[in-house]
Coordinates of C-alpha atoms and ligand atoms in Angstrom, one line a residue:
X119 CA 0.0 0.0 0.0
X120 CA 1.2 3.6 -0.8
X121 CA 1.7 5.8 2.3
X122 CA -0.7 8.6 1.0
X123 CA 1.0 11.1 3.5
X124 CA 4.2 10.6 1.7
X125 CA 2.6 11.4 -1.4
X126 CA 1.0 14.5 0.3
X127 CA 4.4 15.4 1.4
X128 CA 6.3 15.0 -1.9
X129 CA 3.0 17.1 -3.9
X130 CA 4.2 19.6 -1.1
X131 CA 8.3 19.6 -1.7
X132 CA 7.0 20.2 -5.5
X133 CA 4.6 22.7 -4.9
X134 CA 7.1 25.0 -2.7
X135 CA 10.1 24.5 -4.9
X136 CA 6.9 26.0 -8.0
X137 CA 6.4 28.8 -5.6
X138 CA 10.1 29.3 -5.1
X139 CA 11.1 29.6 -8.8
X140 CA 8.0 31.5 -10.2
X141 CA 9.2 33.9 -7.4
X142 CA 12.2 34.1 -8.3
X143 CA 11.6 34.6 -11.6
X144 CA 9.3 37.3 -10.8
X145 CA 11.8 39.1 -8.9
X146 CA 14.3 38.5 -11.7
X147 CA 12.1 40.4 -14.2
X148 CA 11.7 42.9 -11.2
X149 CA 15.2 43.5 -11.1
X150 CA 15.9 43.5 -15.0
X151 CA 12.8 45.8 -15.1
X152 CA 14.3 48.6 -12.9
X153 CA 17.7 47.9 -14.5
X154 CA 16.4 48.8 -17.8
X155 CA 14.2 51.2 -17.1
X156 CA 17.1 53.5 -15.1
X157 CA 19.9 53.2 -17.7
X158 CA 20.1 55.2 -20.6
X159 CA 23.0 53.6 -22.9
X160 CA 20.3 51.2 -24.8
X161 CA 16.9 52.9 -26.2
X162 CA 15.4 49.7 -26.8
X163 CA 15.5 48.4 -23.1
X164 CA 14.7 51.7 -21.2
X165 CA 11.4 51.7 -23.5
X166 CA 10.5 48.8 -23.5
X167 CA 12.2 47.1 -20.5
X168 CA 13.5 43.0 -20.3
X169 CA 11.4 42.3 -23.7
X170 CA 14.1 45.1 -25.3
X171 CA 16.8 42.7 -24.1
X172 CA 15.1 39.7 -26.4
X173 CA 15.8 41.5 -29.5
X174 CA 19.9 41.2 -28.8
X175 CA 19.3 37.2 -28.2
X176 CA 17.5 36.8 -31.6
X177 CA 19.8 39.7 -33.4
X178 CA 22.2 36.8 -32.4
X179 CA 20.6 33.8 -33.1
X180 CA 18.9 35.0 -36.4
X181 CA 21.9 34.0 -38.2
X182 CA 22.1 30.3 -37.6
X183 CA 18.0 30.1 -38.1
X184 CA 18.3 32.2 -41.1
X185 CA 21.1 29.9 -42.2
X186 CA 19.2 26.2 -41.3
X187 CA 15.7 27.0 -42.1
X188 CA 15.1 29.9 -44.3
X189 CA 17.6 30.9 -46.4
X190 CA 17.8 29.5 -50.3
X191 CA 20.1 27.0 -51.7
X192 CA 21.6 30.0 -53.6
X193 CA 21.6 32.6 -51.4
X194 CA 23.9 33.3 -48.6
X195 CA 27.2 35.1 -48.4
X196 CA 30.0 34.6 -48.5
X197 CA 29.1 31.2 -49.8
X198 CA 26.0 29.8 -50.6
X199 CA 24.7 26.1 -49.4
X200 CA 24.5 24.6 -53.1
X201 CA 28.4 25.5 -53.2
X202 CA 29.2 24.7 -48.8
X203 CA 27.5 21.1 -49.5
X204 CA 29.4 20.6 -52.9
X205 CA 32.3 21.0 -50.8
X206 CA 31.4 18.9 -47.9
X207 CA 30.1 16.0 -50.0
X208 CA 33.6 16.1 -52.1
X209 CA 35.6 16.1 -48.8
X210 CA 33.4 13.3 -47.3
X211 CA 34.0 11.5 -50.6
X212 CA 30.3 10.3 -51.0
X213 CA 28.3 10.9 -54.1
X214 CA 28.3 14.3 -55.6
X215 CA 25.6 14.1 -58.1
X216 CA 22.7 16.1 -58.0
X217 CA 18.9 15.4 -59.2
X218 CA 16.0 16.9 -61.3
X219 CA 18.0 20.0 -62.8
X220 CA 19.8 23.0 -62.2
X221 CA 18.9 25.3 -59.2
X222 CA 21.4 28.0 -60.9
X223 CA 19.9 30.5 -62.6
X224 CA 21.9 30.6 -65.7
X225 CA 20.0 33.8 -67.9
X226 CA 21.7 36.0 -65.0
X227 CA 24.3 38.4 -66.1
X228 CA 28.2 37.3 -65.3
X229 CA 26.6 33.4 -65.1
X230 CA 29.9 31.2 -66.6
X231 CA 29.0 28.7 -68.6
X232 CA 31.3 26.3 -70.7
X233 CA 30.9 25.0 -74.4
X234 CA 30.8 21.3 -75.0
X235 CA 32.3 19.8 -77.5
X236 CA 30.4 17.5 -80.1
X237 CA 33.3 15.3 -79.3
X238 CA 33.8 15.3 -75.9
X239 CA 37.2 13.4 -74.8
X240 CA 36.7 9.2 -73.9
X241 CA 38.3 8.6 -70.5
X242 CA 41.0 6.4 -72.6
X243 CA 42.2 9.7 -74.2
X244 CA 42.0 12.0 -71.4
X245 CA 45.9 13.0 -70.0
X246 CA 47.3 13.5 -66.5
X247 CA 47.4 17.2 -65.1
X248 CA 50.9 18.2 -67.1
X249 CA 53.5 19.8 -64.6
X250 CA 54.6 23.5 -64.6
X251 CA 58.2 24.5 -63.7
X252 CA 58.0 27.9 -61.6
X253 CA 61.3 29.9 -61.0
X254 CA 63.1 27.9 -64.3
X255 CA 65.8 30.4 -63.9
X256 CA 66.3 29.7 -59.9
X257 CA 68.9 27.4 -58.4
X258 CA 66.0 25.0 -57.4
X259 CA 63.0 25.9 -59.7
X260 CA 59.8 24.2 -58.5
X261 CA 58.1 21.8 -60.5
X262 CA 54.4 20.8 -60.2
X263 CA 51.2 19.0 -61.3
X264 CA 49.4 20.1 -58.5
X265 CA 46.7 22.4 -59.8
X266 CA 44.3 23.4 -56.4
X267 CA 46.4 24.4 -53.5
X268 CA 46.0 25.9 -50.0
X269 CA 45.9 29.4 -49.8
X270 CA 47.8 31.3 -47.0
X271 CA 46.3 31.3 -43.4
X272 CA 48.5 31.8 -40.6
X273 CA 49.6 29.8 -37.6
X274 CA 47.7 32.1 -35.1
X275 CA 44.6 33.0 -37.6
X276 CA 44.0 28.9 -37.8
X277 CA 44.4 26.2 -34.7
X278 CA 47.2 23.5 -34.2
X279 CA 44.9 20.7 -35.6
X280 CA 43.8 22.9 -38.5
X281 CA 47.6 23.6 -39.5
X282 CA 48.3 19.7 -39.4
X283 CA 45.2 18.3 -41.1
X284 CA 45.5 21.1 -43.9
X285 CA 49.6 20.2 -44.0
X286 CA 49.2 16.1 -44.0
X287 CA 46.2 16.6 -46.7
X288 CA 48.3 18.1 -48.9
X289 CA 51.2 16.1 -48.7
X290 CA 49.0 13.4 -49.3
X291 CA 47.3 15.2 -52.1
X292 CA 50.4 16.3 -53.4
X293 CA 49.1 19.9 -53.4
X294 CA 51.1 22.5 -51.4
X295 CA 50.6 24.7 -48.4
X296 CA 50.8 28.7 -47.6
X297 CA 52.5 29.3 -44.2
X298 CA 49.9 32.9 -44.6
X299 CA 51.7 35.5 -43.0
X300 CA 52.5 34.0 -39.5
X301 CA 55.8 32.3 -39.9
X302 CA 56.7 28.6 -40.3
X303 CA 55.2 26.4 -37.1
X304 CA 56.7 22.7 -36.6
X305 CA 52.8 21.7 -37.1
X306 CA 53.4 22.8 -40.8
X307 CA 56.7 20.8 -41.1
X308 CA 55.0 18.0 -39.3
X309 CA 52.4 17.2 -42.7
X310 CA 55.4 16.9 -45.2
X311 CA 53.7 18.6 -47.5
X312 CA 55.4 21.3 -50.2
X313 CA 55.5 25.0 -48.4
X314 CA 55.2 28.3 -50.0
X315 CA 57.0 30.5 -47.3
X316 CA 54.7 33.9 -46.7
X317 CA 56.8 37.1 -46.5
X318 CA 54.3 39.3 -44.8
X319 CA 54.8 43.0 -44.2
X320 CA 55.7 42.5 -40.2
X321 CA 58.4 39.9 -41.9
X322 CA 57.6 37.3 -38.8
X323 CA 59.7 34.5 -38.6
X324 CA 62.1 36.4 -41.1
X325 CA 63.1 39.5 -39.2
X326 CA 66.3 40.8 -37.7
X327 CA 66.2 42.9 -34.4
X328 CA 65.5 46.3 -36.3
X329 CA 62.3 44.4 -38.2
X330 CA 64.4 44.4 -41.7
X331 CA 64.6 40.8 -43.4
X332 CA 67.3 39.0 -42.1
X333 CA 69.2 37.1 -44.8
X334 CA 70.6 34.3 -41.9
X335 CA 67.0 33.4 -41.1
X336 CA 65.8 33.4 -45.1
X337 CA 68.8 31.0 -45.2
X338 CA 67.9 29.0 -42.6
X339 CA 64.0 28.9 -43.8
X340 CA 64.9 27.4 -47.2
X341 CA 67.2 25.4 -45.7
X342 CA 64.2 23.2 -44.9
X343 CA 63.9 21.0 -48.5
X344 CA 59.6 21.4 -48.1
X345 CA 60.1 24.8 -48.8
X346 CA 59.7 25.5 -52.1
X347 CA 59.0 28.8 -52.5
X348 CA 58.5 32.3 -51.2
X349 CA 55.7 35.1 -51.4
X350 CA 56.3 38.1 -50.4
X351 CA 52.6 39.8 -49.3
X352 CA 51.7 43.1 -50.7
X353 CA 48.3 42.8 -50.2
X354 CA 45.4 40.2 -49.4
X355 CA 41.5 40.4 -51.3
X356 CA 40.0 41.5 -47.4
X357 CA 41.8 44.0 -46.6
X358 CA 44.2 45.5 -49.6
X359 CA 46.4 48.4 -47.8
X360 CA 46.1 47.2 -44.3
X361 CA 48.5 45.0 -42.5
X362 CA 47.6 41.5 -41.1
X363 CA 45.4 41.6 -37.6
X364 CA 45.8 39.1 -35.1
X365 CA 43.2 39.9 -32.3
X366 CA 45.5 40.0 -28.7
X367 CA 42.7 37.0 -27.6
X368 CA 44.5 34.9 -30.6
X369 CA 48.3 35.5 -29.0
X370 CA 49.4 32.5 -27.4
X371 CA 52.5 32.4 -26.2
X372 CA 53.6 29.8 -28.7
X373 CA 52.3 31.7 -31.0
X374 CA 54.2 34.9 -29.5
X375 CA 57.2 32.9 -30.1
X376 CA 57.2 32.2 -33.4
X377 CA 56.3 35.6 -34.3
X378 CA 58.5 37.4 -31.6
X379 CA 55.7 39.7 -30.5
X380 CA 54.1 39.9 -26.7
X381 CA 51.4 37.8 -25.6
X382 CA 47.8 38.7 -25.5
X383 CA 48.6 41.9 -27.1
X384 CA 47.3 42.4 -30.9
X385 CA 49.1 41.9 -33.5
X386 CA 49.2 44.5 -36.3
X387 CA 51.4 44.3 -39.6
X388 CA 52.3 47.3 -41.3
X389 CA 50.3 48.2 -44.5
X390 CA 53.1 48.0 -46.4
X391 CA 56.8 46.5 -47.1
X392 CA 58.9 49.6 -45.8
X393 CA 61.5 49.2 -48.0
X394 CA 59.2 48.5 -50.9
X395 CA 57.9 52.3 -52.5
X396 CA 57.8 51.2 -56.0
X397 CA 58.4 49.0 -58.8
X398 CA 62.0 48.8 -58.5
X399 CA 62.7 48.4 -54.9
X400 CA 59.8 45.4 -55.4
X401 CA 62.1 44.0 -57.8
X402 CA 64.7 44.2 -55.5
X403 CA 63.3 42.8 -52.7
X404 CA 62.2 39.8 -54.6
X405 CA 65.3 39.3 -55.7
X406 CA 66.9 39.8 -52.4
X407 CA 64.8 36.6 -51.2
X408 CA 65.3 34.7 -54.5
X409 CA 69.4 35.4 -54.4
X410 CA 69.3 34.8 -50.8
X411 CA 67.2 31.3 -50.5
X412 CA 67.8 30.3 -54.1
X413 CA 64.2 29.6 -54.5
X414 CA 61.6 30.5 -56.5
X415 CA 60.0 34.2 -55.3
X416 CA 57.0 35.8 -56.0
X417 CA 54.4 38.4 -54.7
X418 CA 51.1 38.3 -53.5
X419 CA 48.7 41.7 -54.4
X420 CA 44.9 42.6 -54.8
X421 CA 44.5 44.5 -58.3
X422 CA 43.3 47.9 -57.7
X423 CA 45.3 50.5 -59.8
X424 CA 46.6 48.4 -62.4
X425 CA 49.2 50.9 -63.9
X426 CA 51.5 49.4 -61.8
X427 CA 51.2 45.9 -63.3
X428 CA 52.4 47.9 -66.5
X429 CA 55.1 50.2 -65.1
X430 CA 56.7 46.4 -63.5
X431 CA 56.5 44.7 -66.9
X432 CA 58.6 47.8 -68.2
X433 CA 60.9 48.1 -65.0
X434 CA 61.3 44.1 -65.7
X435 CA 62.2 44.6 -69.3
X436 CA 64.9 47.7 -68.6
X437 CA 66.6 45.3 -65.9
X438 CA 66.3 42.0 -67.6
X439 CA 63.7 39.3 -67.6
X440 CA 65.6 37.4 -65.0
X441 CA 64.8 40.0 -62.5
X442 CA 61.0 39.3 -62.5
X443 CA 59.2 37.5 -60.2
X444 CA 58.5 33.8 -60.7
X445 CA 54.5 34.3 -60.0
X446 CA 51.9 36.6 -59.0
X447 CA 48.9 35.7 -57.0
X448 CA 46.3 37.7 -57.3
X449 CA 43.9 37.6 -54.9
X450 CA 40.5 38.2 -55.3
X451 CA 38.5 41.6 -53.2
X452 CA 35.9 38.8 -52.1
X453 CA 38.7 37.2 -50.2
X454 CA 38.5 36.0 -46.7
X455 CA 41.0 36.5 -43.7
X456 CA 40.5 36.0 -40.0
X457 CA 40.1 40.0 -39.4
X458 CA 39.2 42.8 -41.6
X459 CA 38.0 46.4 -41.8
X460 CA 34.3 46.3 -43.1
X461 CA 35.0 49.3 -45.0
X462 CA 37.9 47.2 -46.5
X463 CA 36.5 43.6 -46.8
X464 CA 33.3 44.7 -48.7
X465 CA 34.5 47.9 -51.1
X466 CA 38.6 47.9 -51.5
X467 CA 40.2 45.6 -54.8
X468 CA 39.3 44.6 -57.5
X469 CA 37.5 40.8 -57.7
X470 CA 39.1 38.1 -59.2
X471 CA 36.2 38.0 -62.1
X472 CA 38.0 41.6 -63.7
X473 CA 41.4 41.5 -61.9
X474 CA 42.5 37.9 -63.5
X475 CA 41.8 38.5 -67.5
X476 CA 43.3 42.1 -66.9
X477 CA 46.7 40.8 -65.5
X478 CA 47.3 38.2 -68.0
X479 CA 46.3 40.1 -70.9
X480 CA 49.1 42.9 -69.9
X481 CA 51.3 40.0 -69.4
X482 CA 50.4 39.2 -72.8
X483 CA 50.7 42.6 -74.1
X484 CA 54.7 42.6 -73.2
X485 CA 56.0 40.3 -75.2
X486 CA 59.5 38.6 -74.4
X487 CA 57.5 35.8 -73.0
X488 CA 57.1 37.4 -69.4
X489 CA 53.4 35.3 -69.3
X490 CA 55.5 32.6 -69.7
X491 CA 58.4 33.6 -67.3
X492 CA 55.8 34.8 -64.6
X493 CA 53.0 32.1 -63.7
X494 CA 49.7 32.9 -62.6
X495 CA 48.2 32.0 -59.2
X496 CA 44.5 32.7 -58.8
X497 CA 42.5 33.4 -55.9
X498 CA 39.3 34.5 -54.5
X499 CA 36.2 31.9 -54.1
X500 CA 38.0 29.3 -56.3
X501 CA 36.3 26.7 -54.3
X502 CA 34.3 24.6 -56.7
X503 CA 35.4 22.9 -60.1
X504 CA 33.5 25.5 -62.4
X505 CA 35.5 28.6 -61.1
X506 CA 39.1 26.3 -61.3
X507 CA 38.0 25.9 -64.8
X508 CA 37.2 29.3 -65.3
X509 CA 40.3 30.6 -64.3
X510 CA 42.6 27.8 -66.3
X511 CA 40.5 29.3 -69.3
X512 CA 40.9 32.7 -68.0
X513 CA 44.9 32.1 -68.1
X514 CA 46.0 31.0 -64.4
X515 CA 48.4 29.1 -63.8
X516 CA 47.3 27.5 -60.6
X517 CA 44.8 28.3 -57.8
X518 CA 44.8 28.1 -54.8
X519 CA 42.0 29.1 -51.9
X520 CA 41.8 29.5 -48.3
X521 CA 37.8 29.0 -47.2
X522 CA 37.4 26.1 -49.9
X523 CA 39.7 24.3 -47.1
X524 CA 38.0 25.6 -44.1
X525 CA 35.0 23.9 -45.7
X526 CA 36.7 20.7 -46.1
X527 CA 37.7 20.4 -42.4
X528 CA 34.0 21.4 -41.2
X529 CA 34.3 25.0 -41.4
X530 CA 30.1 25.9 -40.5
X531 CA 30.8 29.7 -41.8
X532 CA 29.8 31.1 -38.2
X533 CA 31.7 33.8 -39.2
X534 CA 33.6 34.2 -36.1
X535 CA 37.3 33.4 -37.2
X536 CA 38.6 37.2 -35.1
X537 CA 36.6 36.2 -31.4
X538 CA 38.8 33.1 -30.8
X539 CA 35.4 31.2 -30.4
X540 CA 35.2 29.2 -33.9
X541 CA 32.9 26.6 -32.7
X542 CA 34.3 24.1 -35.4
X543 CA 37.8 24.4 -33.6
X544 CA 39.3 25.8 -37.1
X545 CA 40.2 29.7 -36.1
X546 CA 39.9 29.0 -32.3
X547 CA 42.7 28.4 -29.4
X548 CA 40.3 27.4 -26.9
X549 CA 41.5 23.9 -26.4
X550 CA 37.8 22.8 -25.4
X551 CA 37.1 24.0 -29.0
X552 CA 39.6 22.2 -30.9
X553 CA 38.8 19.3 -29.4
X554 CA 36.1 18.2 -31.3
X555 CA 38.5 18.6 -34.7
X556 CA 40.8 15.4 -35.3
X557 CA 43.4 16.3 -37.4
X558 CA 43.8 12.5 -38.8
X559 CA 40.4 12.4 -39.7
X560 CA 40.3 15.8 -41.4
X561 CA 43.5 15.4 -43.7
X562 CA 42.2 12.5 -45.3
X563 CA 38.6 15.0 -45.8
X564 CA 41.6 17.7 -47.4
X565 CA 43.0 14.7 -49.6
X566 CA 39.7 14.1 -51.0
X567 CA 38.5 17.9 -51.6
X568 CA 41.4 18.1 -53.8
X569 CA 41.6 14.8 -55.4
X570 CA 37.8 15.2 -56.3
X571 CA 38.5 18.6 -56.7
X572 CA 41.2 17.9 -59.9
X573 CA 38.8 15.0 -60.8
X574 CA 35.8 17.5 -61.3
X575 CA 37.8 19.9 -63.3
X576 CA 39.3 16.7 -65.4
X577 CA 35.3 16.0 -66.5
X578 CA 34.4 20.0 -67.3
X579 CA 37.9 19.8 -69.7
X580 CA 36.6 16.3 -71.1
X581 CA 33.7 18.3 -71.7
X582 CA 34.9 20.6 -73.5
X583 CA 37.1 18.0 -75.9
X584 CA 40.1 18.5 -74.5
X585 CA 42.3 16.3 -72.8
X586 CA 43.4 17.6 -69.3
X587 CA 42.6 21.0 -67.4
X588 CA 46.0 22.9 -68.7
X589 CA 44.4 22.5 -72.0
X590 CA 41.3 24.7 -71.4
X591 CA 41.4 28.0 -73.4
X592 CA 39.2 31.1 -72.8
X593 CA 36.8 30.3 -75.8
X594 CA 36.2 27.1 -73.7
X595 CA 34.3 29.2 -71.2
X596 CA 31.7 32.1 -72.0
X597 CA 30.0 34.6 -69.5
X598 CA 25.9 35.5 -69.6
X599 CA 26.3 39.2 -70.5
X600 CA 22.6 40.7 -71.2
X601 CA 19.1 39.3 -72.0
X602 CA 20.5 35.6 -70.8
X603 CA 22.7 35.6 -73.8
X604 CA 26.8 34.5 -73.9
X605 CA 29.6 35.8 -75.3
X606 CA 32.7 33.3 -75.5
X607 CA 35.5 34.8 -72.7
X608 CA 38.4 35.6 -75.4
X609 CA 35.8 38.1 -77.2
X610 CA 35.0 39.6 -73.8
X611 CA 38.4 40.0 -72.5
X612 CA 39.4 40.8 -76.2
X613 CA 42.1 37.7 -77.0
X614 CA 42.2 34.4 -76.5
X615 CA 45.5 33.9 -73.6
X616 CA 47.9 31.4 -76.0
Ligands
FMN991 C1 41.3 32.6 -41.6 C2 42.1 33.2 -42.7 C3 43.4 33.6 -42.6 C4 44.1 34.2 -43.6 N1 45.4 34.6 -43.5 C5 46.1 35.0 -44.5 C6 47.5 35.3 -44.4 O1 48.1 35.1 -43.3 N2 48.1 35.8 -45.5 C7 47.5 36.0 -46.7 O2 48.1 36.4 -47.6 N3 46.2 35.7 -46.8 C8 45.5 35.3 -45.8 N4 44.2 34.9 -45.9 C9 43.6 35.1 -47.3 C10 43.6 33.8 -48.1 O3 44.9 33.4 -48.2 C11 43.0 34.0 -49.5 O4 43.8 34.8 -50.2 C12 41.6 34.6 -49.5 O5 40.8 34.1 -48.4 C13 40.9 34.2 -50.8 O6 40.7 32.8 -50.9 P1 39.3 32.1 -50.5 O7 38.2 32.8 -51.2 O8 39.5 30.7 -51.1 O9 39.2 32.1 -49.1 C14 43.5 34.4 -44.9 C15 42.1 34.0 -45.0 C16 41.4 33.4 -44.0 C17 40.0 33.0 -44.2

C-alpha cells in the first residue's frame, strides 16, 4: 500500500520549490525591469524594459535560423549552401551528383557557362594534369602537377589541428601549403607537405632585431627541402592596404614565439613593405629573397590601380627578364582572412572576375615571354570545379583558396574566425574548442576535396574536348552578358591567352 502522507508530502516539496522559482523569476524580471528602465545607454530596453533585451538574443541567433531554415540553396554570403555542401560532399568522398536539374539560374548576367564539345574526350584519351616549372631560372625551380592548392592562413589565424590536417592533406594530395603571413610552425613541417613561405609585411619568422629581413633566417627557412618557394605579401582580397590583424585574444605564447611579438597583445602588420615604395625596390626585394634562398620568389597583391602591373613589366624589361618574379597571385576583393575592416572587406580591390583576365592580358601585351616567365596564381572563391576551370580558361596558372579548405575540415561559416570562439575548432585556441576537430580524420577529408577537386575539373575539360585541365582556353568558357545571352570569354576580354 502507498503511504498517502508521503505522497502528500512529496505534492508539497514540489509545490514549494513551483512557488520558489515563479518567485524568483518574478523578482528576476523585477530586477531586470528597474535595470532597464534607469539606464540610458540602450533605447530599446529603457522603452520597452526586459522584452528590449530579447531583441539582442534573436539579433544573435537569427543568423544560424536564417542559415538552417530559411535561407535558399543559392543565397547566402560569402558562400552559398549549393556551393558549402558541394564541398562537404567532395571532402566526405560520397556521391556528388545532383537530381532533377539545375537550381542556378543561368539567364543572369556574369553566369559562366562552358561550351561542350560535339566530341567530348573518352576517359581512354583524357591525360594527367601536365607539370609547370616555376622559378626555371632559380637554383632550385619548383616543379608541379598540382593544380588546387591551400591558400595562406597563418599559424595564429588557424588552430594547431587545423595547421596539421591542412599540412598532412596536402602532402597526401600532393598539393602545397601557404604558411599565410604568421611564420613557419613545426605543425606545418609535421604534414610533409610542399610549403610556399609567406613574407608578410611584419616579416615574422624572417626578421632581424630592427624588423628588416634578415638574410641568416631566409637562409635557414629554405634550408628546410619542403620549402619551395616564397611570397612576399603586398596585399590580401579582405583587406588590400592594411597590414595583417591578429586579435590580442588569438596570442598565445607559442604563438608569441614564433612571431617574436608579446602575448595577449594584438598583432598588427604594417600596410606596407617599408623598403618597398615602388616597382624597383619590389624587384629588389624579390630578388633579395630569390638570391638569398635560391628559390623561387613571388608576390602576393589585390588589383586595384593596375598601372602598376604595366610600369613592372617595363621596369622588368629595362633590368632583364631574370629580374621578375616567378608568379603573381592575385587575390580576389571577395577574399576572406581572419580580421578585416568592413570598409575594407566589402568595397577595396578589384575581384578576381576583372582582376585575372586584366593581369594576364598585360602580361600578354609585353612580349618577351614574361606570361611565360611569370606564372599565374588565382585566388578569390575558387572553391568549386566550375570557377578552377574558369580561371585555367581565363589564363592562371594555378589556384589556390583559403575557405574552400575551411570547408573541407567542417568550417560551418559562423563567421567568427577574429573572437577566438570558432565553434568548429578551425580559427579558435580554446582547447575545449579544438577538441572536437581530429586532425587524422580531417587530412584525409583535405586529400579528397582536392583529389575530387582535380577529378571534377578533369570532367568540365573532357567536356569541353580537351584532354586535361592545362588545356582549357578562354573560348572554352563564355559569361551570360545581357538578355540571358553568352559571349565566348576571349571576345569579352578581347584575346584568346595562347
Ligand atoms: C582565416 C584566414 C586567414 C588568412 N590569413 C592570410 C594570411 O596570413 N596571409 C594572406 O596572404 N592571406 C590570408 N588569408 C587570405 C587567403 O589566403 C585567401 O587569399 C583569400 O581568403 C581568398 O581565398 P578564398 O576565397 O578561397 O578564401 C586568410 C584567409 C582566412 C580565411
Amino acid at each position: 500500500m502507498l503511504d498517502t502522507s508521503f505522497i502528500m508530502e512529496i505534492v508539497q516539496v514540489f509545490t514549494y520549490l513551483f512557488v520558489f522559482a515563479l518567485g524568483a523569476i518574478l523578482l528576476g524580471i523585477f530586477i531586470f525591469f528597474v535595470i532597464d528602465k534607469f539606464q540610458t545607454k540602450h533605447a530599446i530596453r529603457h522603452n520597452y524594459p526586459v522584452i528590449g533585451r530579447f531583441r539582442y538574443w534573436f539579433e544573435e541567433m537569427g543568423i544560424f535560423f536564417r542559415q538552417y531554415f530559411f535561407a535558399m540553396d543559392r543565397e547566402e554570403l560569402p558562400f552559398n549552401r549549393a556551393v558549402r555542401s558541394w564541398i562537404y560532399r567532395a571532402a566526405k568522398n560520397i556521391d556528388n551528383t545532383t537530381a532533377f536539374g539545375s537550381t542556378r539560374d543561368l539567364r543572369q548576367p556574369g553566369t559562366i557557362l562552358f561550351a561542350n564539345c560535339p566530341y567530348p574526350t573518352l576517359g581512354v584519351d583524357a591525360a594527367e594534369v601536365t607539370a609547370v616549372t616555376i622559378g626555371q631560372n632559380c637554383e632550385n625551380p619548383y616543379i608541379t602537377t598540382s593544380l588546387f592548392n591551400i591558400s595562406g592562413m597563418s599559424y595564429g589565424a588557424i588552430s594547431k589541428p587545423a595547421v596539421l590536417a591542412l599540412s598532412n592533406g596536402a602532402r597526401m594530395a600532393g598539393c602545397w601549403m601557404n604558411t599565410g603571413e604568421g611564420g613557419l610552425s613545426d605543425y606545418h613541417l609535421q604534414g610533409g607537405a610542399d610549403i610556399v613561405f609567406q613574407i608578410g609585411t611584419a616579416k615574422f619568422g624572417v626578421r632581424d632585431e630592427h624588423g628588416s629581413l634578415s638574410v641568416d633566417k631566409l637562409k635557414s627557412i629554405a634550408q628546410h627541402s619542403q620549402i619551395k618557394m616564397f611570397e612576399i605579401k603586398l596585399s590580401q582580397g579582405a583587406k588590400p592596404g592594411k597590414g595583417g590583424i591578429l586579435p590580442g585574444i588569438k596570442v598565445t605564447q607559442e604563438i608569441a614565439n614564433i612571431r617574436g611579438i608579446k602575448v595577449g597583445h594584438d598583432s598588427i602588420s604594417p600596410n606596407r613593405h617599408v623598403e618597398v615604395t615602388d616597382e624597383d625596390t619590389l624587384l629588389d626585394m624579390i630578388n633579395f629573397v630569390r638570391d638569398s634562398t635560391g628559390k623561387p620568389t613571388g608576390i602576393k597583391a589585390v588589383i586595384g590601380a593596375y598601372g602598376w602591373i604595366d610600369s613592372l613589366c617595363k621596369t622588368i624589361k629595362k633590368r632583364g627578364i631574370d629580374s621578375a618574379p616567378d608568379f603573381i597571385t592575385i587575390d580576389s576583393a571577395d577574399g576572406g582572412s581572419g580580421a578585416a575592416p568592413m570598409s575594407l572587406i566589402d568595397y577595396m580591390g578589384l575581384p578576381l572576375r576583372e582582376s585575372l583576365p586584366l593581369v594576364v592580358n598585360i602580361l600578354h601585351k609585353h612580349k618577351h615571354k614574361l606570361n611565360d616567365r611569370i606564372k599565374i596564381i588565382a585566388s578569390g572563391k575558387m572553391v568549386t570545379p566550375a570557377d578552377v576551370a574558369w580561371a585555367l580558361c581565363t589564363g592562371a596558372d594555378f589556384i589556390t583558396s583559403a575557405r574552400g579548405f575551411m570547408f573541407s575540415l567542417g568550417c560551418i561559416q559562423a563567421l567568427q574566425c577574429n573572437k577566438n570562439t570558432c565553434p568548429t575548432g578551425i580559427t579558435t585556441h580554446n582547447k575545449k574548442l579544438q577538441s572536437g576537430l581530429d586532425a587524422t580524420l580531417k587530412a584525409v577529408r583535405v586529400k579528397n576535396y582536392i583529389n575530387n577537386m582535380v577529378t571534377e575539373v578533369g570532367v568540365i575539360a573532357h567536356s569541353c574536348g580537351v584532354h586535361e585541365p592545362r588545356q582549357l582556353q578562354r573560348f572554352h568558357a563564355r559569361m551570360v552578358v545581357d538578355n540571358g545571352n553568352s559571349l565566348p570569354l576571349d571576345e569579352i576580354y578581347n584575346f584568346n591567352k595562347s
